[in-house]
Coordinates of C-alpha atoms in Angstrom, one line a residue:
F29 CA 97.0 98.5 88.9
S30 CA 99.7 97.7 91.2
S31 CA 100.9 100.9 93.1
P32 CA 104.4 101.0 95.1
S33 CA 104.4 99.8 99.2
I34 CA 107.3 101.0 101.3
K35 CA 108.6 100.5 104.2
G36 CA 112.2 102.1 105.5
E37 CA 114.8 101.3 102.8
Y38 CA 112.4 98.7 100.9
L39 CA 109.6 99.7 98.1
V40 CA 107.4 96.8 96.5
C41 CA 105.4 96.9 93.4
G42 CA 104.0 94.3 91.4
E43 CA 103.8 94.9 87.1
G44 CA 102.0 93.5 84.0
L45 CA 98.7 94.9 82.5
H46 CA 95.5 92.4 82.7
E47 CA 96.6 90.2 79.6
D48 CA 100.3 90.2 80.6
K49 CA 102.0 86.7 81.8
N50 CA 105.0 86.0 83.5
A51 CA 105.0 89.5 85.1
R52 CA 107.2 89.9 88.4
I53 CA 107.2 90.9 91.9
R54 CA 110.1 93.3 92.1
C55 CA 111.3 95.3 95.4
L56 CA 113.8 98.2 95.4
E57 CA 115.7 100.5 97.4
S58 CA 113.3 103.3 98.0
G59 CA 115.7 106.0 97.9
T60 CA 117.7 105.4 94.9
G61 CA 115.3 102.8 93.1
K62 CA 118.2 99.7 93.0
P63 CA 116.9 96.8 92.6
I64 CA 116.9 94.4 95.5
W65 CA 115.2 91.1 94.9
E66 CA 112.4 90.3 91.8
F67 CA 110.2 87.3 92.3
P68 CA 108.2 85.7 88.8
A69 CA 104.7 85.2 89.3
H70 CA 102.8 83.4 86.2
D71 CA 100.2 86.3 85.5
H72 CA 100.2 89.9 86.0
V73 CA 100.3 91.5 89.5
E74 CA 97.8 94.1 89.7
S75 CA 97.7 93.8 93.1
T76 CA 99.0 96.6 95.4
P77 CA 101.4 94.5 98.0
C78 CA 100.7 94.3 101.6
I79 CA 103.7 94.8 103.6
Y80 CA 103.0 93.3 107.2
K81 CA 105.8 93.3 109.6
D82 CA 108.6 91.3 107.7
K83 CA 106.3 89.9 105.3
V84 CA 105.1 90.9 101.9
I85 CA 102.0 89.5 100.6
V86 CA 100.3 90.3 96.9
G87 CA 98.3 88.8 94.2
A88 CA 99.1 88.0 90.9
G89 CA 95.8 87.3 89.1
D90 CA 94.9 83.8 88.4
D91 CA 98.4 82.5 89.8
G92 CA 97.1 82.9 93.2
Y93 CA 98.5 84.8 96.7
Y94 CA 102.4 84.9 97.3
C95 CA 103.8 85.9 100.7
L96 CA 107.5 86.3 100.8
D97 CA 109.6 87.5 103.1
L98 CA 110.7 91.6 102.6
K99 CA 114.3 91.3 103.2
P100 CA 116.5 88.9 100.8
D101 CA 117.8 85.6 101.7
A102 CA 121.8 85.5 102.6
N103 CA 122.2 85.1 98.8
G104 CA 120.2 88.2 98.3
Q105 CA 117.6 86.1 96.8
P106 CA 113.9 86.2 97.4
K107 CA 112.0 84.0 100.2
L108 CA 108.7 82.6 99.7
N109 CA 107.0 81.8 103.0
W110 CA 103.5 80.5 101.1
H111 CA 101.9 80.4 97.8
L112 CA 97.5 79.7 97.6
V113 CA 97.6 78.5 93.9
G114 CA 95.3 80.2 91.4
E115 CA 93.7 76.7 90.9
N116 CA 91.7 77.3 94.2
Y117 CA 92.5 81.1 94.4
K118 CA 90.8 82.4 91.1
D119 CA 91.3 86.1 89.9
C120 CA 93.5 87.4 93.0
E121 CA 93.4 91.1 91.4
T122 CA 93.0 92.7 95.2
S123 CA 95.1 94.8 97.6
P124 CA 95.7 92.7 100.6
I125 CA 94.9 94.1 104.0
A126 CA 96.4 92.7 107.5
L127 CA 95.3 93.2 110.9
D128 CA 96.6 91.2 114.1
G129 CA 98.4 88.3 112.3
V130 CA 95.5 87.8 109.7
V131 CA 95.5 89.0 106.1
Y132 CA 92.3 89.7 104.1
L133 CA 92.0 88.7 100.8
G134 CA 89.4 89.0 98.4
L135 CA 88.8 86.8 94.8
G136 CA 87.1 88.3 91.4
D137 CA 86.1 86.5 88.5
G138 CA 85.5 82.4 89.3
G139 CA 86.3 83.2 93.3
K140 CA 83.6 85.8 94.3
A141 CA 85.0 85.7 98.0
I142 CA 86.6 87.3 101.1
L143 CA 89.2 85.5 102.7
A144 CA 91.2 85.5 106.1
V145 CA 94.3 83.9 106.4
D146 CA 97.0 83.2 108.7
I147 CA 100.0 85.2 107.4
E148 CA 102.5 83.1 109.2
T149 CA 101.2 79.6 107.9
G150 CA 99.2 80.6 104.7
K151 CA 96.3 78.2 106.3
E152 CA 92.9 79.6 105.4
L153 CA 90.9 80.4 108.2
W154 CA 87.6 81.1 106.7
R155 CA 86.1 82.2 103.2
L156 CA 82.6 84.2 102.9
E157 CA 80.9 83.7 99.6
T158 CA 80.1 87.5 98.0
P159 CA 77.2 87.9 95.5
Y160 CA 79.6 90.2 92.9
W161 CA 83.6 89.7 92.4
V162 CA 85.8 91.2 95.1
F163 CA 88.5 93.9 93.9
S164 CA 88.5 96.8 95.5
P165 CA 91.1 96.8 98.3
A166 CA 89.4 96.7 101.8
S167 CA 89.6 99.2 104.5
I168 CA 89.7 98.5 108.6
Q169 CA 88.7 101.0 110.8
D170 CA 87.8 100.6 114.5
G171 CA 87.9 96.8 113.8
R172 CA 85.3 97.2 110.9
L173 CA 86.3 95.3 107.9
Y174 CA 85.1 97.2 105.0
V175 CA 85.0 95.6 101.3
G176 CA 83.7 96.7 97.8
M177 CA 82.2 94.7 95.5
G178 CA 81.2 94.5 91.4
Y179 CA 81.7 93.3 88.1
G180 CA 85.1 95.7 87.2
D181 CA 83.2 97.2 84.5
F182 CA 83.6 100.8 84.0
I183 CA 82.0 101.2 80.5
N184 CA 78.6 99.0 80.6
E185 CA 75.7 99.5 82.5
A186 CA 74.1 96.5 84.5
E187 CA 71.3 95.7 81.4
K188 CA 74.2 95.5 79.0
I189 CA 76.3 93.4 81.1
R190 CA 72.7 91.0 82.1
E191 CA 72.1 90.7 78.0
D192 CA 76.2 90.0 77.3
K193 CA 76.3 87.3 80.3
A194 CA 72.9 85.7 78.9
A195 CA 74.3 85.6 75.1
E196 CA 77.5 83.9 76.2
M197 CA 75.3 81.5 78.2
R198 CA 73.1 80.5 75.3
K199 CA 75.9 80.0 73.2
A200 CA 77.5 77.5 75.5
N201 CA 73.7 75.6 75.1
K202 CA 72.8 76.8 78.8
S203 CA 69.5 76.3 79.7
E204 CA 66.9 79.2 80.0
Q205 CA 66.4 78.0 83.8
E206 CA 70.2 78.2 84.2
I207 CA 70.3 82.2 82.8
K208 CA 67.2 82.9 85.2
A209 CA 69.0 81.8 87.9
M210 CA 72.4 83.9 86.9
E211 CA 70.1 86.7 86.6
K212 CA 68.3 86.2 89.9
E213 CA 72.0 85.9 91.7
L214 CA 74.0 88.5 89.7
F215 CA 71.5 91.0 89.6
R216 CA 69.3 90.9 92.4
P217 CA 67.2 93.8 93.0
E218 CA 68.4 97.0 95.1
K219 CA 67.8 96.7 98.4
C220 CA 68.5 100.5 99.7
G221 CA 68.7 103.7 98.0
A222 CA 72.4 104.9 98.0
G223 CA 72.0 107.3 100.9
T224 CA 70.3 105.0 103.4
A225 CA 73.0 102.4 102.1
R226 CA 75.7 105.1 102.9
N227 CA 74.4 105.8 106.2
I228 CA 74.1 102.2 107.3
V229 CA 77.9 101.7 107.0
K230 CA 78.7 104.7 108.9
S231 CA 76.7 104.0 111.4
G232 CA 77.5 100.3 111.8
A233 CA 74.3 99.1 111.8
L234 CA 75.5 95.9 109.4
R235 CA 76.8 93.6 112.5
R236 CA 78.2 90.5 113.5
K237 CA 79.5 89.3 117.2
E238 CA 83.0 87.8 116.2
P239 CA 85.8 90.1 116.6
L240 CA 87.4 90.5 112.6
S241 CA 90.1 88.8 113.8
A242 CA 88.7 85.8 115.2
R243 CA 89.4 82.5 113.6
S244 CA 85.8 81.7 112.2
C245 CA 84.2 83.1 109.1
P246 CA 81.6 86.3 110.3
T247 CA 77.7 85.9 109.2
R248 CA 77.0 87.4 105.6
D249 CA 75.4 91.1 106.3
A250 CA 75.5 92.7 103.5
C251 CA 73.9 96.1 102.0
I252 CA 73.7 95.7 98.2
L253 CA 73.5 98.7 95.6
V254 CA 72.9 97.7 92.1
P255 CA 72.1 100.6 90.1
K256 CA 75.6 100.4 88.3
M257 CA 76.9 97.5 89.5
V258 CA 77.8 99.0 92.3
S259 CA 78.0 97.1 95.7
S260 CA 79.3 97.3 99.0
I261 CA 79.6 94.5 102.5
A262 CA 80.4 96.2 105.7
F263 CA 81.4 93.7 109.0
H264 CA 81.0 95.6 112.4
R265 CA 82.8 94.1 115.6
T266 CA 80.7 94.4 118.8
E267 CA 82.7 92.9 121.8
S268 CA 81.0 90.0 123.5

């Protein structure tokens, strides 16, 4: 769910639970809670806003990602800089993270990708497809971008998710070949034990050559953990 983000006198947060539509992005005075501006979205806003310099970037479910000015315009109204529409950006639940003028975003169900977007223009710089939904907020440390993936299901084990997905596909008259392809893509075998994976991530053994803020897509080096549909991916910056 959306947590408040604060910069100076400005506090920005989203509203709405997952089934809610027409929620708002709201900016309040951090010291008093007095409303400064609000911006209507066309879905829930569970993403925690990212404040980068004078910009706010936030996801709004199937309504896509928004970038607004932190400060209101001369009339006290919010100023929209760009909008990545939900038709091309599915399930925008991830909390964005920004570095060096680039914001990194995730897409969940229907999207399954990590994106790099120019903050000033909203131009997509690269898109990296992922094997699982990207809901987890990313972290950046020493030039590395860490992103968690999974199915956002905190109740059912992998086997139950597989059975339900297969039943849904059969009901939609999908072929057994298509169902097997789904299982191969979504429920791939575990590549390494959890302890090994933690060591790999910590040591930075998963690497790519491009700097994190590069304007080209990184290679897909990933360590996947699937005992309970939990997985992780790490990119490592190396100097050329």
